[in-house]
Coordinates of C-alpha atoms in Angstrom, one line a residue:
Chain A
X1074 CA 4.1 -1.4 -33.6
X1075 CA 3.8 2.3 -33.4
X1076 CA 4.1 4.0 -30.0
X1077 CA 0.4 4.9 -30.0
X1078 CA -0.3 1.2 -30.8
X1079 CA 1.7 0.2 -27.7
X1080 CA 0.1 2.1 -25.4
X1081 CA -3.3 1.3 -26.8
X1082 CA -2.3 -2.5 -26.0
X1083 CA -1.0 -2.1 -22.7
X1084 CA -4.2 -0.4 -21.7
X1085 CA -6.6 -2.8 -23.2
X1086 CA -4.4 -5.1 -21.1
X1087 CA -4.7 -3.4 -18.0
X1088 CA -8.7 -2.5 -18.5
X1089 CA -9.2 -6.6 -20.0
X1090 CA -7.5 -8.1 -17.4
X1091 CA -8.8 -6.5 -14.2
X1092 CA -11.4 -8.0 -11.9
X1093 CA -14.0 -5.6 -10.7
X1094 CA -15.2 -8.0 -8.3
X1095 CA -17.9 -11.5 -8.8
X1096 CA -20.5 -11.5 -6.0
X1097 CA -23.4 -10.7 -6.3
X1098 CA -23.0 -11.0 -10.1
X1099 CA -26.0 -8.4 -10.9
X1100 CA -23.4 -5.8 -9.3
X1101 CA -20.5 -6.8 -11.2
X1102 CA -21.4 -8.1 -14.6
X1103 CA -22.6 -4.6 -16.0
X1104 CA -19.1 -3.2 -15.2
X1105 CA -17.6 -5.7 -17.3
X1106 CA -20.4 -5.7 -19.9
X1107 CA -20.0 -1.9 -20.1
X1108 CA -15.8 -1.6 -19.7
X1109 CA -16.3 -4.1 -22.9
X1110 CA -18.2 -2.0 -25.3
X1111 CA -14.7 -0.9 -26.3
X1112 CA -15.0 3.2 -26.4
X1113 CA -12.2 5.1 -27.9
X1114 CA -10.0 4.7 -24.7
X1115 CA -9.6 8.5 -25.0
X1116 CA -9.2 9.5 -21.7
X1117 CA -6.9 6.8 -20.6
X1118 CA -4.8 7.4 -23.7
X1119 CA -4.4 11.1 -23.4
X1120 CA -3.0 10.3 -19.2
X1121 CA -0.5 7.5 -20.7
X1122 CA 0.6 9.9 -23.8
X1123 CA 1.2 12.6 -21.5
X1124 CA 3.1 10.8 -19.0
X1125 CA 5.2 9.2 -21.8
X1126 CA 6.0 13.0 -22.4
X1127 CA 8.3 13.1 -19.3
X1128 CA 9.5 9.5 -18.8
X1129 CA 10.1 6.1 -20.2
X1130 CA 8.2 4.7 -17.3
X1131 CA 4.7 5.5 -18.7
X1132 CA 3.5 2.0 -17.1
X1133 CA 3.0 3.7 -13.6
X1134 CA 0.2 5.6 -14.9
X1135 CA -1.9 2.9 -16.4
X1136 CA -3.8 2.0 -13.3
X1137 CA -5.0 5.6 -12.5
X1138 CA -5.8 6.0 -16.4
X1139 CA -7.8 2.9 -16.0
X1140 CA -9.6 4.8 -12.9
X1141 CA -10.5 7.6 -15.3
X1142 CA -11.8 5.1 -17.9
X1143 CA -14.1 3.5 -15.4
X1144 CA -15.1 6.6 -13.9
X1145 CA -16.1 8.0 -17.7
X1146 CA -18.2 4.7 -17.5
X1147 CA -19.6 5.0 -14.6
X1148 CA -21.0 8.5 -15.6
X1149 CA -22.2 6.9 -19.1
X1150 CA -24.2 4.3 -16.9
X1151 CA -25.9 6.6 -15.1
X1152 CA -26.4 9.5 -17.9
X1153 CA -28.2 6.7 -20.0
X1154 CA -30.6 5.8 -17.0
X1155 CA -31.2 9.8 -16.7
X1156 CA -31.4 10.2 -20.5
X1157 CA -33.8 7.1 -20.7
X1158 CA -30.9 5.9 -23.5
X1159 CA -31.9 2.2 -25.0
X1160 CA -28.6 1.9 -26.8
X1161 CA -24.8 2.6 -26.0
X1162 CA -22.4 1.9 -28.9
X1163 CA -25.2 0.1 -30.6
X1164 CA -25.8 -2.5 -27.7
X1165 CA -28.5 -2.4 -25.0
X1166 CA -27.8 0.2 -22.1
X1167 CA -27.3 -1.4 -18.7
X1168 CA -30.7 0.0 -17.4
X1169 CA -32.1 -1.9 -20.4
X1170 CA -30.4 -5.2 -20.4
X1171 CA -30.6 -5.5 -16.6
X1172 CA -32.8 -2.9 -14.9
X1173 CA -32.6 0.8 -13.6
X1174 CA -32.0 -0.4 -9.9
X1175 CA -29.1 -2.4 -11.4
X1176 CA -27.4 0.5 -13.5
X1177 CA -27.8 2.8 -10.2
X1178 CA -26.2 0.2 -8.1
X1179 CA -23.7 -0.8 -10.3
X1180 CA -22.6 2.6 -11.0
X1181 CA -22.2 3.4 -7.2
X1182 CA -19.7 0.7 -7.1
X1183 CA -18.0 1.6 -10.4
X1184 CA -17.0 4.9 -9.0
X1185 CA -15.9 3.3 -5.8
X1186 CA -13.7 1.4 -7.8
X1187 CA -12.2 4.3 -9.5
X1188 CA -11.0 5.6 -6.5
X1189 CA -9.5 2.0 -5.6
X1190 CA -8.0 2.0 -9.0
X1191 CA -6.2 5.9 -7.9
X1192 CA -4.5 3.9 -5.3
X1193 CA -2.0 2.8 -7.7
X1194 CA -0.6 6.2 -7.5
X1195 CA 2.4 7.0 -5.6
X1196 CA 1.6 8.3 -2.0
X1197 CA 3.5 11.4 -2.4
X1198 CA 1.1 12.3 -5.4
X1199 CA -2.1 10.8 -4.3
X1200 CA -3.6 13.6 -2.1
X1201 CA -3.4 16.3 -4.8
X1202 CA -4.3 14.0 -7.5
X1203 CA -7.4 13.3 -5.9
X1204 CA -8.3 16.4 -4.6
X1205 CA -7.9 17.4 -8.6
X1206 CA -10.4 14.5 -9.6
X1207 CA -12.8 15.2 -6.9
X1208 CA -13.1 18.7 -8.3
X1209 CA -13.4 17.1 -11.7
X1210 CA -15.8 14.5 -10.9
X1211 CA -18.0 17.1 -9.3
X1212 CA -17.7 19.4 -12.3
X1213 CA -18.8 16.6 -14.7
X1214 CA -21.8 15.9 -12.3
X1215 CA -22.6 19.7 -12.7
X1216 CA -22.3 19.3 -16.3
X1217 CA -24.8 16.5 -16.8
X1218 CA -27.1 18.8 -14.4
X1219 CA -27.0 21.8 -16.7
X1220 CA -27.5 19.5 -19.9
X1221 CA -30.6 18.4 -18.3
X1222 CA -31.8 21.9 -17.0
X1223 CA -31.1 23.0 -20.8
X1224 CA -33.6 20.5 -22.0
X1225 CA -36.1 22.5 -20.3
X1226 CA -34.9 26.0 -21.2
X1227 CA -36.2 28.0 -24.1
X1228 CA -33.2 30.3 -23.9
X1229 CA -29.6 28.9 -23.9
X1230 CA -26.8 31.2 -25.1
X1231 CA -23.7 29.7 -26.8
X1232 CA -21.7 30.7 -23.5
X1233 CA -23.9 28.6 -21.5
X1234 CA -23.5 25.7 -23.8
X1235 CA -19.7 26.2 -23.8
X1236 CA -19.7 26.2 -20.3
X1237 CA -21.9 23.1 -20.1
X1238 CA -19.9 21.0 -22.1
X1239 CA -16.6 22.1 -20.7
X1240 CA -17.9 20.5 -17.4
X1241 CA -19.5 17.6 -18.8
X1242 CA -16.8 16.7 -21.2
X1243 CA -13.6 19.0 -21.3
X1244 CA -12.5 18.9 -17.6
X1245 CA -12.0 15.3 -17.8
X1246 CA -10.0 15.2 -20.8
X1247 CA -8.0 18.2 -19.0
X1248 CA -7.7 16.3 -16.0
X1249 CA -6.5 12.9 -17.9
X1250 CA -3.8 15.1 -19.3
X1251 CA -3.0 16.5 -15.7
X1252 CA -2.9 13.3 -14.3
X1253 CA -0.2 12.2 -16.9
X1254 CA 1.8 15.3 -15.7
X1255 CA 1.6 14.5 -12.0
X1256 CA 2.8 10.8 -12.8
X1257 CA 5.5 12.0 -15.0
X1258 CA 6.5 14.3 -12.2
X1259 CA 6.0 17.3 -14.2
X1260 CA 6.0 20.9 -12.5
X1261 CA 2.9 22.8 -11.7
X1262 CA 2.9 25.2 -14.6
X1263 CA 3.8 22.1 -17.1
X1264 CA 0.7 20.1 -15.5
X1265 CA -1.3 23.5 -15.5
X1266 CA -0.5 23.5 -19.4
X1267 CA -1.2 20.0 -19.8
X1268 CA -4.9 20.6 -18.3
X1269 CA -5.6 23.6 -20.6
X1270 CA -4.7 21.6 -23.3
X1271 CA -7.1 18.9 -22.5
X1272 CA -9.7 21.4 -21.7
X1273 CA -9.7 23.2 -25.2
X1274 CA -9.3 19.9 -27.1
X1275 CA -12.4 18.4 -24.9
X1276 CA -14.6 21.6 -26.1
X1277 CA -13.5 21.0 -30.2
X1278 CA -14.3 17.1 -29.6
X1279 CA -17.5 17.7 -28.2
X1280 CA -18.2 20.4 -31.4
X1281 CA -17.0 17.9 -33.5
X1282 CA -19.2 15.4 -31.9
X1283 CA -22.7 17.8 -33.0
X1284 CA -20.8 18.1 -36.4
X1285 CA -20.7 14.7 -37.2
X1286 CA -24.3 14.3 -35.8
X1287 CA -25.6 16.5 -38.8
X1288 CA -22.6 15.6 -41.5
X1289 CA -21.3 12.8 -40.4
X1290 CA -20.8 10.0 -43.1
X1291 CA -23.6 7.5 -42.4
X1292 CA -21.4 4.6 -43.6
X1293 CA -18.6 5.5 -40.9
X1294 CA -20.3 7.3 -38.2
X1295 CA -21.8 4.8 -35.4
X1296 CA -24.7 6.5 -34.5
X1297 CA -27.7 7.7 -36.3
X1298 CA -27.2 10.6 -38.6
X1299 CA -29.5 13.3 -37.2
X1300 CA -30.0 11.6 -33.7
X1301 CA -29.6 15.2 -31.6
X1302 CA -31.8 16.8 -34.4
X1303 CA -34.7 14.2 -33.6
X1304 CA -34.2 14.5 -29.9
X1305 CA -34.6 18.2 -30.2
X1306 CA -30.9 18.5 -28.7
X1307 CA -29.7 22.4 -28.3
X1308 CA -26.3 21.7 -29.9
X1309 CA -23.4 24.1 -31.1
X1310 CA -25.1 23.8 -34.3
X1311 CA -28.9 24.8 -33.3
X1312 CA -27.5 27.4 -31.1
X1313 CA -25.4 29.2 -33.6
X1314 CA -28.4 28.9 -36.4
X1315 CA -30.9 30.4 -33.8
X1316 CA -28.4 33.3 -33.6
X1317 CA -27.9 33.8 -37.3
X1318 CA -31.3 32.7 -38.6
X1319 CA -33.6 35.9 -39.7
X1320 CA -37.1 35.9 -38.2
X1321 CA -38.9 33.3 -40.6
X1322 CA -35.6 30.7 -40.2
X1323 CA -36.0 31.5 -36.5
X1324 CA -39.3 30.6 -36.3
X1325 CA -39.1 27.3 -38.7
X1326 CA -36.3 26.2 -36.5
X1327 CA -37.8 26.8 -33.3
X1328 CA -41.0 25.0 -34.5
X1329 CA -39.2 22.2 -35.7
X1330 CA -37.6 21.7 -32.2
X1331 CA -41.1 21.4 -30.8
X1332 CA -41.8 18.6 -32.8
X1333 CA -44.2 20.3 -35.4
X1334 CA -43.1 18.0 -38.0
X1335 CA -43.7 14.3 -37.4
X1336 CA -41.8 12.6 -40.2
X1337 CA -38.5 12.3 -38.8
X1338 CA -36.7 11.9 -42.1
X1339 CA -38.3 15.4 -43.3
X1340 CA -37.5 16.9 -39.8
X1341 CA -34.0 16.3 -40.3
X1342 CA -34.0 17.7 -43.9
X1343 CA -35.6 20.4 -43.0
X1344 CA -33.5 21.3 -40.3
X1345 CA -30.2 20.5 -42.5
X1346 CA -31.5 22.9 -45.0
X1347 CA -31.5 25.8 -42.6
X1348 CA -28.3 25.0 -41.0
X1349 CA -26.8 24.8 -44.7
X1350 CA -28.5 28.2 -45.8
X1351 CA -26.7 29.6 -42.9
X1352 CA -23.3 28.4 -43.3
X1353 CA -23.5 26.7 -39.7
X1354 CA -21.0 23.6 -40.8
X1355 CA -18.3 25.8 -41.8
X1356 CA -18.6 28.0 -38.7
X1357 CA -18.6 25.2 -36.6
X1358 CA -15.8 23.8 -38.0
X1359 CA -13.7 26.8 -37.8
X1360 CA -14.7 26.6 -33.8
X1361 CA -13.3 23.2 -34.0
X1362 CA -10.3 24.0 -35.4
X1363 CA -9.7 27.2 -33.0
X1364 CA -10.0 24.7 -29.9
X1365 CA -7.7 22.1 -31.5
X1366 CA -5.1 25.1 -32.4
X1367 CA -5.3 26.0 -29.2
X1368 CA -4.7 22.5 -27.5
X1369 CA -1.6 22.0 -30.4
X1370 CA -0.1 25.4 -29.5
X1371 CA 0.2 24.6 -25.8
X1372 CA 1.5 21.0 -26.6
X1373 CA 4.1 22.4 -29.1
X1374 CA 5.2 24.9 -26.1
X1375 CA 5.7 22.2 -23.5
X1376 CA 9.4 21.7 -22.4
X1377 CA 9.4 17.9 -23.5
X1378 CA 11.4 16.0 -26.3
X1379 CA 10.3 16.7 -29.4
X1380 CA 9.6 13.1 -30.4
X1381 CA 7.6 12.7 -27.4
X1382 CA 5.4 15.6 -28.5
X1383 CA 5.0 14.4 -31.7
X1384 CA 3.5 11.1 -30.4
X1385 CA 0.9 12.9 -28.3
X1386 CA 0.3 15.2 -31.3
X1387 CA -0.4 12.9 -33.9
X1388 CA -3.1 11.4 -31.5
X1389 CA -4.6 14.9 -31.0
X1390 CA -4.7 15.2 -34.9
X1391 CA -6.5 11.8 -35.1
X1392 CA -9.1 13.0 -33.0
X1393 CA -9.6 16.4 -34.8
X1394 CA -9.6 14.3 -38.2
X1395 CA -11.9 11.5 -36.7
X1396 CA -15.2 10.6 -38.7
X1397 CA -16.8 8.5 -36.0
Chain B
X821 CA -21.8 19.0 28.8
X822 CA -20.9 15.0 28.8
X823 CA -18.0 13.9 26.6
X824 CA -21.1 12.6 24.5
X825 CA -22.7 16.0 24.1
X826 CA -19.3 17.6 23.3
X827 CA -18.8 15.1 20.3
X828 CA -22.3 15.7 19.2
X829 CA -22.2 19.3 19.0
X830 CA -18.7 19.5 17.4
X831 CA -20.3 16.8 14.9
X832 CA -23.3 19.0 14.5
X833 CA -21.0 21.9 13.5
X834 CA -18.2 20.4 11.3
X835 CA -21.7 19.1 9.2
X836 CA -24.1 21.9 9.6
X837 CA -21.5 24.6 8.4
X838 CA -20.0 22.6 5.6
X839 CA -21.0 23.6 2.3
X840 CA -21.4 21.0 -0.4
X841 CA -21.7 23.4 -3.0
X842 CA -24.1 25.7 -4.6
X843 CA -24.6 25.6 -8.7
X844 CA -26.4 23.9 -10.4
X845 CA -29.1 24.4 -7.4
X846 CA -30.8 21.1 -8.3
X847 CA -27.6 19.0 -7.7
X848 CA -26.7 20.4 -4.1
X849 CA -29.8 21.3 -2.3
X850 CA -30.9 17.6 -2.1
X851 CA -27.5 17.2 -0.2
X852 CA -28.0 19.8 2.5
X853 CA -31.8 18.6 2.8
X854 CA -31.0 15.0 3.1
X855 CA -28.1 15.9 5.8
X856 CA -30.2 18.2 7.7
X857 CA -32.9 15.6 8.3
X858 CA -30.5 14.6 11.5
X859 CA -30.4 11.0 11.7
X860 CA -28.3 9.5 14.7
X861 CA -25.2 10.6 13.6
X862 CA -24.1 7.4 14.6
X863 CA -21.2 6.6 12.4
X864 CA -19.2 9.6 12.9
X865 CA -19.8 9.6 16.7
X866 CA -18.5 5.9 16.7
X867 CA -15.3 7.3 14.7
X868 CA -14.9 10.3 17.1
X869 CA -15.1 7.9 20.2
X870 CA -13.0 5.5 19.0
X871 CA -10.3 8.4 18.1
X872 CA -10.7 9.6 21.8
X873 CA -9.9 6.1 23.0
X874 CA -6.5 7.4 22.1
X875 CA -5.6 11.1 22.1
X876 CA -7.0 14.4 23.1
X877 CA -7.0 15.5 19.7
X878 CA -10.2 14.0 18.5
X879 CA -11.0 16.9 16.7
X880 CA -8.7 15.5 13.5
X881 CA -11.4 12.9 12.6
X882 CA -14.1 15.3 12.7
X883 CA -13.7 15.4 8.4
X884 CA -13.0 11.7 7.9
X885 CA -15.8 11.4 10.2
X886 CA -18.3 13.6 8.2
X887 CA -17.0 11.5 5.1
X888 CA -18.5 8.5 6.7
X889 CA -21.7 10.3 7.3
X890 CA -21.9 11.9 3.5
X891 CA -21.4 8.1 2.3
X892 CA -24.3 6.9 4.6
X893 CA -26.6 9.4 3.3
X894 CA -25.6 8.8 -0.3
X895 CA -26.8 5.3 0.4
X896 CA -29.7 6.3 1.5
X897 CA -30.5 8.6 -1.2
X898 CA -29.9 5.7 -4.1
X899 CA -31.7 3.0 -1.9
X900 CA -34.5 5.2 -1.4
X901 CA -35.2 5.5 -5.4
X902 CA -34.4 1.3 -5.4
X903 CA -36.8 0.7 -2.8
X904 CA -39.2 3.1 -4.1
X905 CA -39.7 4.8 -0.6
X906 CA -41.7 7.8 -0.2
X907 CA -40.5 8.8 3.4
X908 CA -37.2 9.1 5.0
X909 CA -37.4 10.0 8.7
X910 CA -40.7 11.2 8.2
X911 CA -40.2 13.6 5.3
X912 CA -40.3 12.9 1.6
X913 CA -37.7 11.4 0.0
X914 CA -35.1 13.2 -2.3
X915 CA -36.7 11.2 -5.6
X916 CA -40.1 12.2 -4.3
X917 CA -39.6 16.1 -3.5
X918 CA -37.3 16.7 -6.9
X919 CA -37.2 13.5 -8.8
X920 CA -35.5 10.5 -9.8
X921 CA -32.6 11.9 -12.2
X922 CA -32.0 14.5 -9.2
X923 CA -31.5 11.6 -6.7
X924 CA -29.2 9.7 -8.8
X925 CA -27.1 13.1 -9.7
X926 CA -27.1 14.5 -6.3
X927 CA -26.3 11.1 -4.8
X928 CA -23.3 10.8 -7.3
X929 CA -21.6 13.8 -6.2
X930 CA -22.3 12.9 -2.5
X931 CA -20.1 10.2 -3.0
X932 CA -17.6 12.2 -4.5
X933 CA -17.9 14.3 -1.8
X934 CA -17.4 11.7 0.8
X935 CA -14.1 11.1 -0.6
X936 CA -13.1 14.8 -0.8
X937 CA -13.8 15.0 3.4
X938 CA -11.4 12.0 3.7
X939 CA -8.6 14.2 2.2
X940 CA -8.9 15.7 5.9
X941 CA -6.8 13.0 6.9
X942 CA -3.1 12.7 7.2
X943 CA -1.3 11.8 4.3
X944 CA 0.5 9.1 5.9
X945 CA -2.5 7.1 6.9
X946 CA -4.8 8.3 3.7
X947 CA -3.8 5.3 1.3
X948 CA -4.6 2.6 3.8
X949 CA -7.7 4.2 5.2
X950 CA -9.2 4.9 1.6
X951 CA -8.2 1.0 0.8
X952 CA -10.3 -0.1 3.5
X953 CA -13.3 2.7 2.7
X954 CA -13.3 1.4 -0.7
X955 CA -13.6 -2.2 0.6
X956 CA -16.4 -1.5 2.9
X957 CA -18.2 0.8 0.3
X958 CA -18.4 -2.1 -2.3
X959 CA -19.6 -4.2 0.6
X960 CA -22.4 -1.9 1.4
X961 CA -23.4 -2.0 -2.3
X962 CA -22.9 -5.7 -2.3
X963 CA -25.5 -5.7 0.8
X964 CA -28.0 -3.5 -1.1
X965 CA -27.9 -5.8 -3.8
X966 CA -28.4 -8.9 -1.7
X967 CA -31.3 -7.4 0.0
X968 CA -33.0 -6.6 -3.4
X969 CA -32.3 -10.1 -4.3
X970 CA -33.6 -11.4 -1.0
X971 CA -37.2 -9.8 -1.9
X972 CA -37.4 -11.9 -5.1
X973 CA -36.2 -15.4 -3.4
X974 CA -38.6 -17.8 -1.8
X975 CA -36.2 -19.4 0.4
X976 CA -33.3 -17.0 2.4
X977 CA -31.5 -18.8 5.5
X978 CA -30.7 -16.6 8.6
X979 CA -26.9 -17.3 7.6
X980 CA -27.8 -15.6 4.4
X981 CA -29.9 -12.8 6.1
X982 CA -26.9 -12.2 8.8
X983 CA -24.5 -12.1 5.8
X984 CA -26.8 -9.4 4.1
X985 CA -27.1 -7.4 7.1
X986 CA -23.4 -7.5 7.7
X987 CA -22.7 -6.1 4.4
X988 CA -25.7 -3.5 4.3
X989 CA -25.0 -2.1 7.8
X990 CA -22.3 -3.8 9.8
X991 CA -19.1 -3.0 7.7
X992 CA -19.7 0.5 7.9
X993 CA -19.7 0.7 11.5
X994 CA -17.0 -1.6 11.8
X995 CA -15.4 0.8 9.4
X996 CA -16.2 4.2 11.3
X997 CA -14.6 2.7 14.5
X998 CA -11.7 1.3 12.5
X999 CA -11.1 4.7 11.0
X1000 CA -11.1 6.2 14.6
X1001 CA -8.5 3.9 15.4
X1002 CA -6.3 4.9 12.4
X1003 CA -6.9 8.5 13.0
X1004 CA -5.8 7.9 17.1
X1005 CA -2.6 5.9 15.5
X1006 CA -3.7 2.7 17.3
X1007 CA -1.5 -0.2 16.1
X1008 CA -2.7 -2.5 13.7
X1009 CA -4.2 -5.3 16.0
X1010 CA -6.4 -2.7 18.2
X1011 CA -7.7 -1.0 14.5
X1012 CA -8.9 -5.1 13.9
X1013 CA -10.6 -5.1 17.4
X1014 CA -12.1 -2.1 16.6
X1015 CA -13.7 -3.0 13.2
X1016 CA -14.9 -6.4 15.0
X1017 CA -16.4 -4.4 17.8
X1018 CA -18.1 -2.1 15.2
X1019 CA -19.4 -5.0 12.8
X1020 CA -20.6 -7.0 16.1
X1021 CA -22.5 -3.6 17.3
X1022 CA -24.1 -3.5 13.5
X1023 CA -25.5 -6.9 13.6
X1024 CA -27.4 -6.4 16.9
X1025 CA -28.3 -3.0 15.9
X1026 CA -30.0 -4.3 12.7
X1027 CA -32.1 -7.2 14.7
X1028 CA -33.0 -4.7 17.1
X1029 CA -34.3 -2.4 14.1
X1030 CA -36.3 -5.6 13.1
X1031 CA -37.6 -5.9 17.0
X1032 CA -38.3 -2.1 17.2
X1033 CA -40.5 -2.4 13.9
X1034 CA -43.0 -4.8 15.6
X1035 CA -42.6 -4.5 19.2
X1036 CA -41.3 -0.9 19.1
X1037 CA -43.7 1.8 21.5
X1038 CA -45.7 3.8 18.7
X1039 CA -45.5 6.9 20.7
X1040 CA -41.5 6.7 20.7
X1041 CA -40.5 5.0 17.4
X1042 CA -40.4 7.1 14.5
X1043 CA -42.1 4.9 12.0
X1044 CA -45.2 2.9 11.6
X1045 CA -45.2 -0.2 13.7
X1046 CA -45.3 -3.2 11.4
X1047 CA -44.0 -1.4 8.2
X1048 CA -41.6 -4.4 7.5
X1049 CA -44.6 -6.9 7.7
X1050 CA -46.8 -4.7 5.5
X1051 CA -43.8 -4.7 3.1
X1052 CA -43.1 -8.3 3.3
X1053 CA -39.6 -7.5 4.2
X1054 CA -37.7 -10.7 5.4
X1055 CA -36.7 -9.7 8.5
X1056 CA -34.4 -11.6 11.7
X1057 CA -37.9 -12.0 13.1
X1058 CA -39.7 -13.2 9.8
X1059 CA -36.8 -15.9 9.0
X1060 CA -36.7 -17.4 12.6
X1061 CA -40.6 -17.7 12.8
X1062 CA -40.5 -19.6 9.4
X1063 CA -37.8 -21.9 10.8
X1064 CA -39.4 -22.6 14.4
X1065 CA -43.1 -22.6 12.9
X1066 CA -45.3 -25.9 12.4
X1067 CA -46.6 -26.7 9.1
X1068 CA -49.8 -24.7 9.8
X1069 CA -47.9 -21.7 11.1
X1070 CA -45.3 -21.8 8.1
X1071 CA -48.6 -22.0 5.8
X1072 CA -50.3 -19.1 7.3
X1073 CA -46.9 -16.9 7.5
X1074 CA -46.2 -17.5 3.9
X1075 CA -49.4 -16.8 2.7
X1076 CA -49.6 -13.7 4.8
X1077 CA -46.3 -12.7 3.2
X1078 CA -48.0 -13.1 -0.5
X1079 CA -50.6 -10.5 0.4
X1080 CA -53.4 -12.9 1.2
X1081 CA -54.6 -10.6 3.8
X1082 CA -55.8 -7.3 2.2
X1083 CA -56.7 -5.4 5.8
X1084 CA -53.1 -4.1 6.8
X1085 CA -54.1 -3.8 10.3
X1086 CA -55.3 -7.5 10.6
X1087 CA -52.1 -8.9 8.7
X1088 CA -49.9 -6.9 11.2
X1089 CA -51.9 -8.2 14.0
X1090 CA -51.9 -11.9 12.6
X1091 CA -48.1 -12.2 12.0
X1092 CA -47.4 -10.8 15.6
X1093 CA -49.9 -13.2 16.5
X1094 CA -47.6 -16.0 15.3
X1095 CA -44.0 -14.3 16.5
X1096 CA -45.9 -14.3 19.5
X1097 CA -46.8 -17.8 19.9
X1098 CA -43.4 -18.7 18.7
X1099 CA -41.5 -16.3 21.2
X1100 CA -39.6 -14.6 18.5
X1101 CA -39.3 -11.4 20.7
X1102 CA -37.5 -13.3 23.1
X1103 CA -35.4 -15.0 20.9
X1104 CA -34.6 -11.8 18.9
X1105 CA -33.8 -10.1 22.1
X1106 CA -31.1 -12.6 23.1
X1107 CA -29.7 -12.2 19.4
X1108 CA -29.3 -8.5 20.2
X1109 CA -27.7 -9.1 23.5
X1110 CA -25.3 -11.7 22.0
X1111 CA -24.0 -9.2 19.4
X1112 CA -24.0 -6.3 21.7
X1113 CA -22.2 -8.4 24.3
X1114 CA -19.4 -9.5 22.0
X1115 CA -18.8 -5.7 20.9
X1116 CA -18.8 -4.5 24.5
X1117 CA -16.4 -7.6 25.3
X1118 CA -14.2 -6.2 22.4
X1119 CA -14.2 -2.7 23.5
X1120 CA -13.3 -3.6 27.4
X1121 CA -10.3 -5.7 26.3
X1122 CA -8.9 -2.6 24.4
X1123 CA -5.8 -1.1 25.8
X1124 CA -6.9 2.3 26.6
X1125 CA -7.9 4.5 29.7
X1126 CA -10.8 3.0 31.5
X1127 CA -12.5 6.5 31.7
X1128 CA -12.3 6.6 27.6
X1129 CA -13.7 3.3 27.2
X1130 CA -16.5 4.0 29.7
X1131 CA -17.5 6.9 27.4
X1132 CA -17.7 4.6 24.2
X1133 CA -19.4 2.0 26.2
X1134 CA -22.1 4.4 27.3
X1135 CA -22.9 5.3 23.8
X1136 CA -22.8 1.3 23.0
X1137 CA -25.3 0.8 25.7
X1138 CA -27.6 3.7 24.6
X1139 CA -27.9 1.8 21.3
X1140 CA -28.6 -1.5 22.6
X1141 CA -31.4 0.2 24.9
X1142 CA -32.9 2.4 22.2
X1143 CA -36.4 2.8 21.6
X1144 CA -36.0 4.5 18.3

């Protein structure tokens, strides 16, 4: 097994064999259900990879890495209620499979469980890690609130958008790497560099997501192509297109995004046509490249063994190149 | 000022002057709104009173006591969504005043803030206090789930009911006193005794609540008299009445609780009539007395100065005698 596979197996075992509780079943079954839908385990992998930069004892970060994954899935459970999402990773969301009350309460207990898993940390670093996690968790909520606010706003700038995805997505990737650094007993400036790398990676990751939604390979990408367009989501692609559009294109785009086109295939086709005419794909790819290259540059400069950095960098490159 | 008033003022200042955050406003305004509705501050008072048993430095428990109050209000914010409650302490609930998504997300960030306030604890006791808090918080969620399950169940035993209110209400009162003990550096057996006292007090407190709903003075009790009857809530009074009722009374009671009587004043009157015929008021008062006396007995036996115990006992007696 490659080092990456070793970490993945260890994380799957840590997460798969954990009991989140049993009674009442309505409270605990949805947690296991959602955790078993098998996401990328991106955040805990980043934590483990970051600890491994500094020590062979990367197993010590498994529980707090698990905590981050539980927290992430808690946000998915609650966001799916707020977004009225019927599906998550191709399966019914918790509020659809059970009901809204269950999704609220089961999510609440997940957040408590995330904090419980953090108690796996050594007591000497526990307070500072929790302080940073609390800040991160609050920011993730702020990002979700901004995301909902943007739906109702006519004008959203690209800077607003970047700030929103930074809060909603990037800070947790940054925290995951920072956590790995603390667990590996790295010095404060190193830990801050890890956070910065994760934050940039997160921005690249989200814009890549926006790109895949429109230009992904339907056979590989797990979700419906054009899903963001159909739900009038103000993505990087849309906001950049609005910025570069001439008067006619701008009118067409805003009109399409206020549901003037009832035929969904045609709506996706027409919006994609404007994106193509403006070269949005290439611009977004440049943006993704910019953020990933920043993250990679920061990781290269870390004072850690080169072979360890290579493991982390191979993971980062996989994320950059991902097609799903 | 009496010692109780000194504590109340200190808590009001700790809670009133704290900033829970500002932007985005939709996320943070509901927290301040709910915290300012001025509940009894029962839980933080119990924490402060318990610390004061052992030390003059009771101020050290203000932040973690505040954490418990934030947690309690977080559960109210989410429970009110689940129960479709329009009012809380006579004012619109958060999901009514704003909307459901706001109440979900603002509640989530409250739970994070509760954990942040716990970081005010000394690092040497932080891990064990958080471990106990996590267990308590999970149990409170379990209690809420059981409460919702009971609504749909035909048969609920008194033992089931006591277990539900123990989880939903009592364990947090127990934890508040335990927290006070830890902060006052009490020994493990003393801390356990404090928890037991809080747990019994919580059971007495909830059954007293059930009593006030039916037999409270409308001029003093903040809520509508008979509210539990109108919402077919399976309280101690109802379950005890079902247990003692003859066949005719049992039929009338179950029929009234399945909305056979559309006139709400008449429904309350008829149910209360059955309670009166069965002497339910006196039985419930005995039950309240039993639990409060257990709590008081435990507190009396604690090895702490008598004058300190008297302050705590005067507060406990106020709770027992409360009319609102």
